[in-house]
Amino acid sequence: MKDPDCVFCKIVAGEIPSAKLYEDEDVLAFLDINPVNKGHTLIIPKVHSENYLEMDEKVTEKCSKIIRKIAKSIMDGIRCDGFNITMNNYPAAGQVVMHSHFHVIPRFEGDGLKHWPQGKYSDDEDMEDSRKSIEERMDLLK
Ligand code: AMP
Ligand code: ZN
């Protein structure tokens, strides 16, 4: 449940203020305090989990519905040209706050943000190796 050192658990508990956009018994959405663009919103499960893989499946589905609602409202309310839905999982992927959260980031034509650089497989076999290693694990999860 609540992690005493977790900033988002503190927001859920009302111990730290937040610019709240949505709340129900499982999910909370509020503005990111350091927005990439104005309106940048975070959607979090109320019960502490560190990342996507630890999240309760039902709550994940619920988050997905709220993300959609927030994204539509951001498009209209912030009058942006697009949006990114993203989630950083584990520090290697840029996660800083270790309480699961989705970002909805409003985007504007020419806002200057760059996408991550794209790489290349060295050949078809290299690509097939990656495909197979993932597919094998998917079979184990069936
Ligand atoms: P991440 O790198 O995915 O872990 O992102 C964490 C996000 O949480 C950052 O974009 C921060 O600006 C945001 N953040 C940290 N503390 C707060 C807070 N008290 N209220 C709102 N957003 C926060
Ligand atoms: Zn937490």
PDB file of C-alpha atoms and ligand atoms in Angstrom:
ATOM      1  CA  MET A   1       0.000   0.000   0.000  1.00  0.00           C
ATOM      2  CA  LYS A   2       1.438   3.374   0.952  1.00  0.00           C
ATOM      3  CA  ASP A   3       5.210   3.681   0.753  1.00  0.00           C
ATOM      4  CA  PRO A   4       6.175   6.310   3.385  1.00  0.00           C
ATOM      5  CA  ASP A   5       9.028   7.614   1.214  1.00  0.00           C
ATOM      6  CA  CYS A   6       7.078   7.783  -2.059  1.00  0.00           C
ATOM      7  CA  VAL A   7       6.131  11.245  -3.313  1.00  0.00           C
ATOM      8  CA  PHE A   8       3.136   9.969  -5.316  1.00  0.00           C
ATOM      9  CA  CYS A   9       1.837   7.936  -2.344  1.00  0.00           C
ATOM     10  CA  LYS A  10       2.011  11.188  -0.396  1.00  0.00           C
ATOM     11  CA  ILE A  11      -0.029  12.914  -3.114  1.00  0.00           C
ATOM     12  CA  VAL A  12      -2.595  10.075  -2.971  1.00  0.00           C
ATOM     13  CA  ALA A  13      -2.769  10.458   0.823  1.00  0.00           C
ATOM     14  CA  GLY A  14      -3.219  14.233   0.478  1.00  0.00           C
ATOM     15  CA  GLU A  15       0.022  14.918   2.372  1.00  0.00           C
ATOM     16  CA  ILE A  16       1.456  16.802  -0.637  1.00  0.00           C
ATOM     17  CA  PRO A  17      -0.733  19.099  -2.761  1.00  0.00           C
ATOM     18  CA  SER A  18      -1.385  18.365  -6.426  1.00  0.00           C
ATOM     19  CA  ALA A  19      -3.277  20.003  -9.296  1.00  0.00           C
ATOM     20  CA  LYS A  20      -5.870  17.224  -9.476  1.00  0.00           C
ATOM     21  CA  LEU A  21      -7.732  16.499 -12.707  1.00  0.00           C
ATOM     22  CA  TYR A  22      -9.444  13.194 -11.924  1.00  0.00           C
ATOM     23  CA  GLU A  23      -9.886  10.855  -9.009  1.00  0.00           C
ATOM     24  CA  ASP A  24     -11.741   7.625  -8.275  1.00  0.00           C
ATOM     25  CA  GLU A  25     -11.107   4.812  -5.796  1.00  0.00           C
ATOM     26  CA  ASP A  26      -8.235   3.346  -7.868  1.00  0.00           C
ATOM     27  CA  VAL A  27      -6.815   6.086 -10.079  1.00  0.00           C
ATOM     28  CA  LEU A  28      -5.587   9.662  -9.726  1.00  0.00           C
ATOM     29  CA  ALA A  29      -4.587  12.150 -12.436  1.00  0.00           C
ATOM     30  CA  PHE A  30      -2.830  15.466 -11.808  1.00  0.00           C
ATOM     31  CA  LEU A  31      -0.609  17.971 -13.586  1.00  0.00           C
ATOM     32  CA  ASP A  32       3.116  17.263 -13.731  1.00  0.00           C
ATOM     33  CA  ILE A  33       4.872  19.903 -11.634  1.00  0.00           C
ATOM     34  CA  ASN A  34       7.642  20.334 -14.263  1.00  0.00           C
ATOM     35  CA  PRO A  35       5.723  20.044 -17.532  1.00  0.00           C
ATOM     36  CA  VAL A  36       7.325  19.268 -20.865  1.00  0.00           C
ATOM     37  CA  ASN A  37       4.496  21.452 -22.215  1.00  0.00           C
ATOM     38  CA  LYS A  38       1.671  23.114 -20.254  1.00  0.00           C
ATOM     39  CA  GLY A  39      -1.050  20.573 -19.465  1.00  0.00           C
ATOM     40  CA  HIS A  40       1.405  17.651 -19.099  1.00  0.00           C
ATOM     41  CA  THR A  41      -0.551  15.184 -16.957  1.00  0.00           C
ATOM     42  CA  LEU A  42       0.333  12.145 -14.874  1.00  0.00           C
ATOM     43  CA  ILE A  43      -2.072   9.252 -14.371  1.00  0.00           C
ATOM     44  CA  ILE A  44      -1.270   6.930 -11.474  1.00  0.00           C
ATOM     45  CA  PRO A  45      -2.735   3.899  -9.713  1.00  0.00           C
ATOM     46  CA  LYS A  46      -3.469   4.845  -6.098  1.00  0.00           C
ATOM     47  CA  VAL A  47      -1.990   1.641  -4.685  1.00  0.00           C
ATOM     48  CA  HIS A  48       1.791   1.745  -4.805  1.00  0.00           C
ATOM     49  CA  SER A  49       3.510  -0.379  -7.451  1.00  0.00           C
ATOM     50  CA  GLU A  50       6.889   0.401  -8.926  1.00  0.00           C
ATOM     51  CA  ASN A  51       6.190  -0.028 -12.611  1.00  0.00           C
ATOM     52  CA  TYR A  52       3.882  -1.307 -15.341  1.00  0.00           C
ATOM     53  CA  LEU A  53       4.767  -4.964 -14.773  1.00  0.00           C
ATOM     54  CA  GLU A  54       3.735  -4.718 -11.126  1.00  0.00           C
ATOM     55  CA  MET A  55       0.428  -2.964 -11.776  1.00  0.00           C
ATOM     56  CA  ASP A  56      -2.868  -4.721 -11.123  1.00  0.00           C
ATOM     57  CA  GLU A  57      -4.386  -5.657 -14.513  1.00  0.00           C
ATOM     58  CA  LYS A  58      -7.864  -4.312 -13.788  1.00  0.00           C
ATOM     59  CA  VAL A  59      -6.421  -0.994 -12.597  1.00  0.00           C
ATOM     60  CA  THR A  60      -4.234  -0.866 -15.716  1.00  0.00           C
ATOM     61  CA  GLU A  61      -7.378  -1.141 -17.854  1.00  0.00           C
ATOM     62  CA  LYS A  62      -8.994   1.587 -15.804  1.00  0.00           C
ATOM     63  CA  CYS A  63      -5.931   3.817 -16.287  1.00  0.00           C
ATOM     64  CA  SER A  64      -6.168   3.234 -20.013  1.00  0.00           C
ATOM     65  CA  LYS A  65      -9.737   4.616 -20.075  1.00  0.00           C
ATOM     66  CA  ILE A  66      -8.739   7.650 -18.017  1.00  0.00           C
ATOM     67  CA  ILE A  67      -5.691   8.283 -20.232  1.00  0.00           C
ATOM     68  CA  ARG A  68      -8.024   8.405 -23.239  1.00  0.00           C
ATOM     69  CA  LYS A  69     -10.357  10.849 -21.508  1.00  0.00           C
ATOM     70  CA  ILE A  70      -7.453  13.044 -20.383  1.00  0.00           C
ATOM     71  CA  ALA A  71      -5.879  12.996 -23.853  1.00  0.00           C
ATOM     72  CA  LYS A  72      -9.151  14.132 -25.489  1.00  0.00           C
ATOM     73  CA  SER A  73      -9.581  16.859 -22.875  1.00  0.00           C
ATOM     74  CA  ILE A  74      -5.975  17.993 -23.334  1.00  0.00           C
ATOM     75  CA  MET A  75      -6.412  18.220 -27.115  1.00  0.00           C
ATOM     76  CA  ASP A  76      -9.492  20.448 -26.656  1.00  0.00           C
ATOM     77  CA  GLY A  77      -8.563  22.272 -23.447  1.00  0.00           C
ATOM     78  CA  ILE A  78      -4.910  23.041 -24.210  1.00  0.00           C
ATOM     79  CA  ARG A  79      -5.559  23.363 -27.970  1.00  0.00           C
ATOM     80  CA  CYS A  80      -2.466  21.328 -28.789  1.00  0.00           C
ATOM     81  CA  ASP A  81      -1.723  19.665 -32.125  1.00  0.00           C
ATOM     82  CA  GLY A  82      -0.948  16.212 -30.739  1.00  0.00           C
ATOM     83  CA  PHE A  83       0.105  14.329 -27.637  1.00  0.00           C
ATOM     84  CA  ASN A  84       2.454  11.625 -26.441  1.00  0.00           C
ATOM     85  CA  ILE A  85       1.381   8.877 -24.064  1.00  0.00           C
ATOM     86  CA  THR A  86       4.454   7.481 -22.389  1.00  0.00           C
ATOM     87  CA  MET A  87       5.635   5.569 -19.353  1.00  0.00           C
ATOM     88  CA  ASN A  88       9.189   5.244 -18.115  1.00  0.00           C
ATOM     89  CA  ASN A  89       9.829   1.864 -16.533  1.00  0.00           C
ATOM     90  CA  TYR A  90      12.987   1.299 -14.474  1.00  0.00           C
ATOM     91  CA  PRO A  91      15.786   3.878 -14.124  1.00  0.00           C
ATOM     92  CA  ALA A  92      17.400   2.651 -17.356  1.00  0.00           C
ATOM     93  CA  ALA A  93      14.316   3.956 -19.178  1.00  0.00           C
ATOM     94  CA  GLY A  94      14.391   7.295 -17.365  1.00  0.00           C
ATOM     95  CA  GLN A  95      12.072   6.479 -14.445  1.00  0.00           C
ATOM     96  CA  VAL A  96      12.793   8.833 -11.545  1.00  0.00           C
ATOM     97  CA  VAL A  97       9.680   8.477  -9.374  1.00  0.00           C
ATOM     98  CA  MET A  98       9.381   4.793  -8.522  1.00  0.00           C
ATOM     99  CA  HIS A  99       5.561   4.773  -8.341  1.00  0.00           C
ATOM    100  CA  SER A 100       3.940   3.644 -11.620  1.00  0.00           C
ATOM    101  CA  HIS A 101       2.718   6.569 -13.703  1.00  0.00           C
ATOM    102  CA  PHE A 102       1.691   7.347 -17.258  1.00  0.00           C
ATOM    103  CA  HIS A 103       2.512  10.674 -18.868  1.00  0.00           C
ATOM    104  CA  VAL A 104       0.164  12.426 -21.292  1.00  0.00           C
ATOM    105  CA  ILE A 105       2.205  15.196 -22.905  1.00  0.00           C
ATOM    106  CA  PRO A 106       0.578  17.851 -25.095  1.00  0.00           C
ATOM    107  CA  ARG A 107       2.538  18.519 -28.273  1.00  0.00           C
ATOM    108  CA  PHE A 108       2.622  21.490 -30.611  1.00  0.00           C
ATOM    109  CA  GLU A 109       3.835  21.751 -34.186  1.00  0.00           C
ATOM    110  CA  GLY A 110       7.411  22.990 -33.984  1.00  0.00           C
ATOM    111  CA  ASP A 111       7.693  22.648 -30.189  1.00  0.00           C
ATOM    112  CA  GLY A 112      11.230  21.486 -30.806  1.00  0.00           C
ATOM    113  CA  LEU A 113      11.038  18.209 -28.890  1.00  0.00           C
ATOM    114  CA  LYS A 114      12.955  15.429 -30.578  1.00  0.00           C
ATOM    115  CA  HIS A 115      11.977  11.790 -30.680  1.00  0.00           C
ATOM    116  CA  TRP A 116      14.513   9.236 -29.522  1.00  0.00           C
ATOM    117  CA  PRO A 117      17.034   8.327 -32.222  1.00  0.00           C
ATOM    118  CA  GLN A 118      16.291   5.286 -34.346  1.00  0.00           C
ATOM    119  CA  GLY A 119      18.796   2.488 -34.854  1.00  0.00           C
ATOM    120  CA  LYS A 120      19.206  -0.404 -37.286  1.00  0.00           C
ATOM    121  CA  TYR A 121      19.505  -4.192 -37.092  1.00  0.00           C
ATOM    122  CA  SER A 122      22.769  -5.353 -38.601  1.00  0.00           C
ATOM    123  CA  ASP A 123      20.914  -7.881 -40.815  1.00  0.00           C
ATOM    124  CA  ASP A 124      17.753 -10.042 -41.029  1.00  0.00           C
ATOM    125  CA  GLU A 125      19.254 -12.656 -38.700  1.00  0.00           C
ATOM    126  CA  ASP A 126      19.929 -10.020 -36.045  1.00  0.00           C
ATOM    127  CA  MET A 127      16.293  -8.916 -36.275  1.00  0.00           C
ATOM    128  CA  GLU A 128      15.050 -12.513 -36.183  1.00  0.00           C
ATOM    129  CA  ASP A 129      17.123 -13.177 -33.018  1.00  0.00           C
ATOM    130  CA  SER A 130      15.314 -10.338 -31.246  1.00  0.00           C
ATOM    131  CA  ARG A 131      11.913 -11.447 -32.539  1.00  0.00           C
ATOM    132  CA  LYS A 132      12.498 -15.060 -31.407  1.00  0.00           C
ATOM    133  CA  SER A 133      13.759 -14.178 -27.916  1.00  0.00           C
ATOM    134  CA  ILE A 134      10.595 -12.160 -27.289  1.00  0.00           C
ATOM    135  CA  GLU A 135       8.229 -14.660 -28.921  1.00  0.00           C
ATOM    136  CA  GLU A 136       9.565 -17.558 -26.827  1.00  0.00           C
ATOM    137  CA  ARG A 137       8.776 -15.677 -23.603  1.00  0.00           C
ATOM    138  CA  MET A 138       5.314 -14.795 -24.899  1.00  0.00           C
ATOM    139  CA  ASP A 139       4.588 -18.493 -25.379  1.00  0.00           C
ATOM    140  CA  LEU A 140       5.593 -19.111 -21.747  1.00  0.00           C
ATOM    141  CA  LEU A 141       3.092 -16.453 -20.599  1.00  0.00           C
ATOM    142  CA  LYS A 142       0.126 -18.023 -22.469  1.00  0.00           C
TER     143      LYS A 142
HETATM  144  P1  AMP B   1       9.562   9.850 -14.507  1.00  0.00           P
HETATM  145  O1  AMP B   1      10.874  10.308 -15.069  1.00  0.00           O
HETATM  146  O2  AMP B   1       8.726   9.131 -15.521  1.00  0.00           O
HETATM  147  O3  AMP B   1       9.735   9.058 -13.215  1.00  0.00           O
HETATM  148  O4  AMP B   1       8.761  11.177 -14.196  1.00  0.00           O
HETATM  149  C1  AMP B   1       8.457  11.653 -12.934  1.00  0.00           C
HETATM  150  C2  AMP B   1       7.637  12.905 -13.148  1.00  0.00           C
HETATM  151  O5  AMP B   1       7.042  13.266 -11.922  1.00  0.00           O
HETATM  152  C3  AMP B   1       8.478  14.113 -13.603  1.00  0.00           C
HETATM  153  O6  AMP B   1       7.978  14.567 -14.862  1.00  0.00           O
HETATM  154  C4  AMP B   1       8.286  15.139 -12.489  1.00  0.00           C
HETATM  155  O7  AMP B   1       8.194  16.457 -12.955  1.00  0.00           O
HETATM  156  C5  AMP B   1       6.991  14.673 -11.850  1.00  0.00           C
HETATM  157  N1  AMP B   1       6.834  15.024 -10.446  1.00  0.00           N
HETATM  158  C6  AMP B   1       7.701  14.794  -9.436  1.00  0.00           C
HETATM  159  N2  AMP B   1       7.203  15.253  -8.262  1.00  0.00           N
HETATM  160  C7  AMP B   1       5.978  15.759  -8.554  1.00  0.00           C
HETATM  161  C8  AMP B   1       4.957  16.377  -7.759  1.00  0.00           C
HETATM  162  N3  AMP B   1       5.096  16.559  -6.448  1.00  0.00           N
HETATM  163  N4  AMP B   1       3.821  16.777  -8.372  1.00  0.00           N
HETATM  164  C9  AMP B   1       3.681  16.606  -9.709  1.00  0.00           C
HETATM  165  N5  AMP B   1       4.589  16.028 -10.501  1.00  0.00           N
HETATM  166  C10 AMP B   1       5.724  15.612  -9.928  1.00  0.00           C
HETATM  167 ZN    ZN B   2       3.974   5.219  -4.131  1.00  0.00          ZN
END
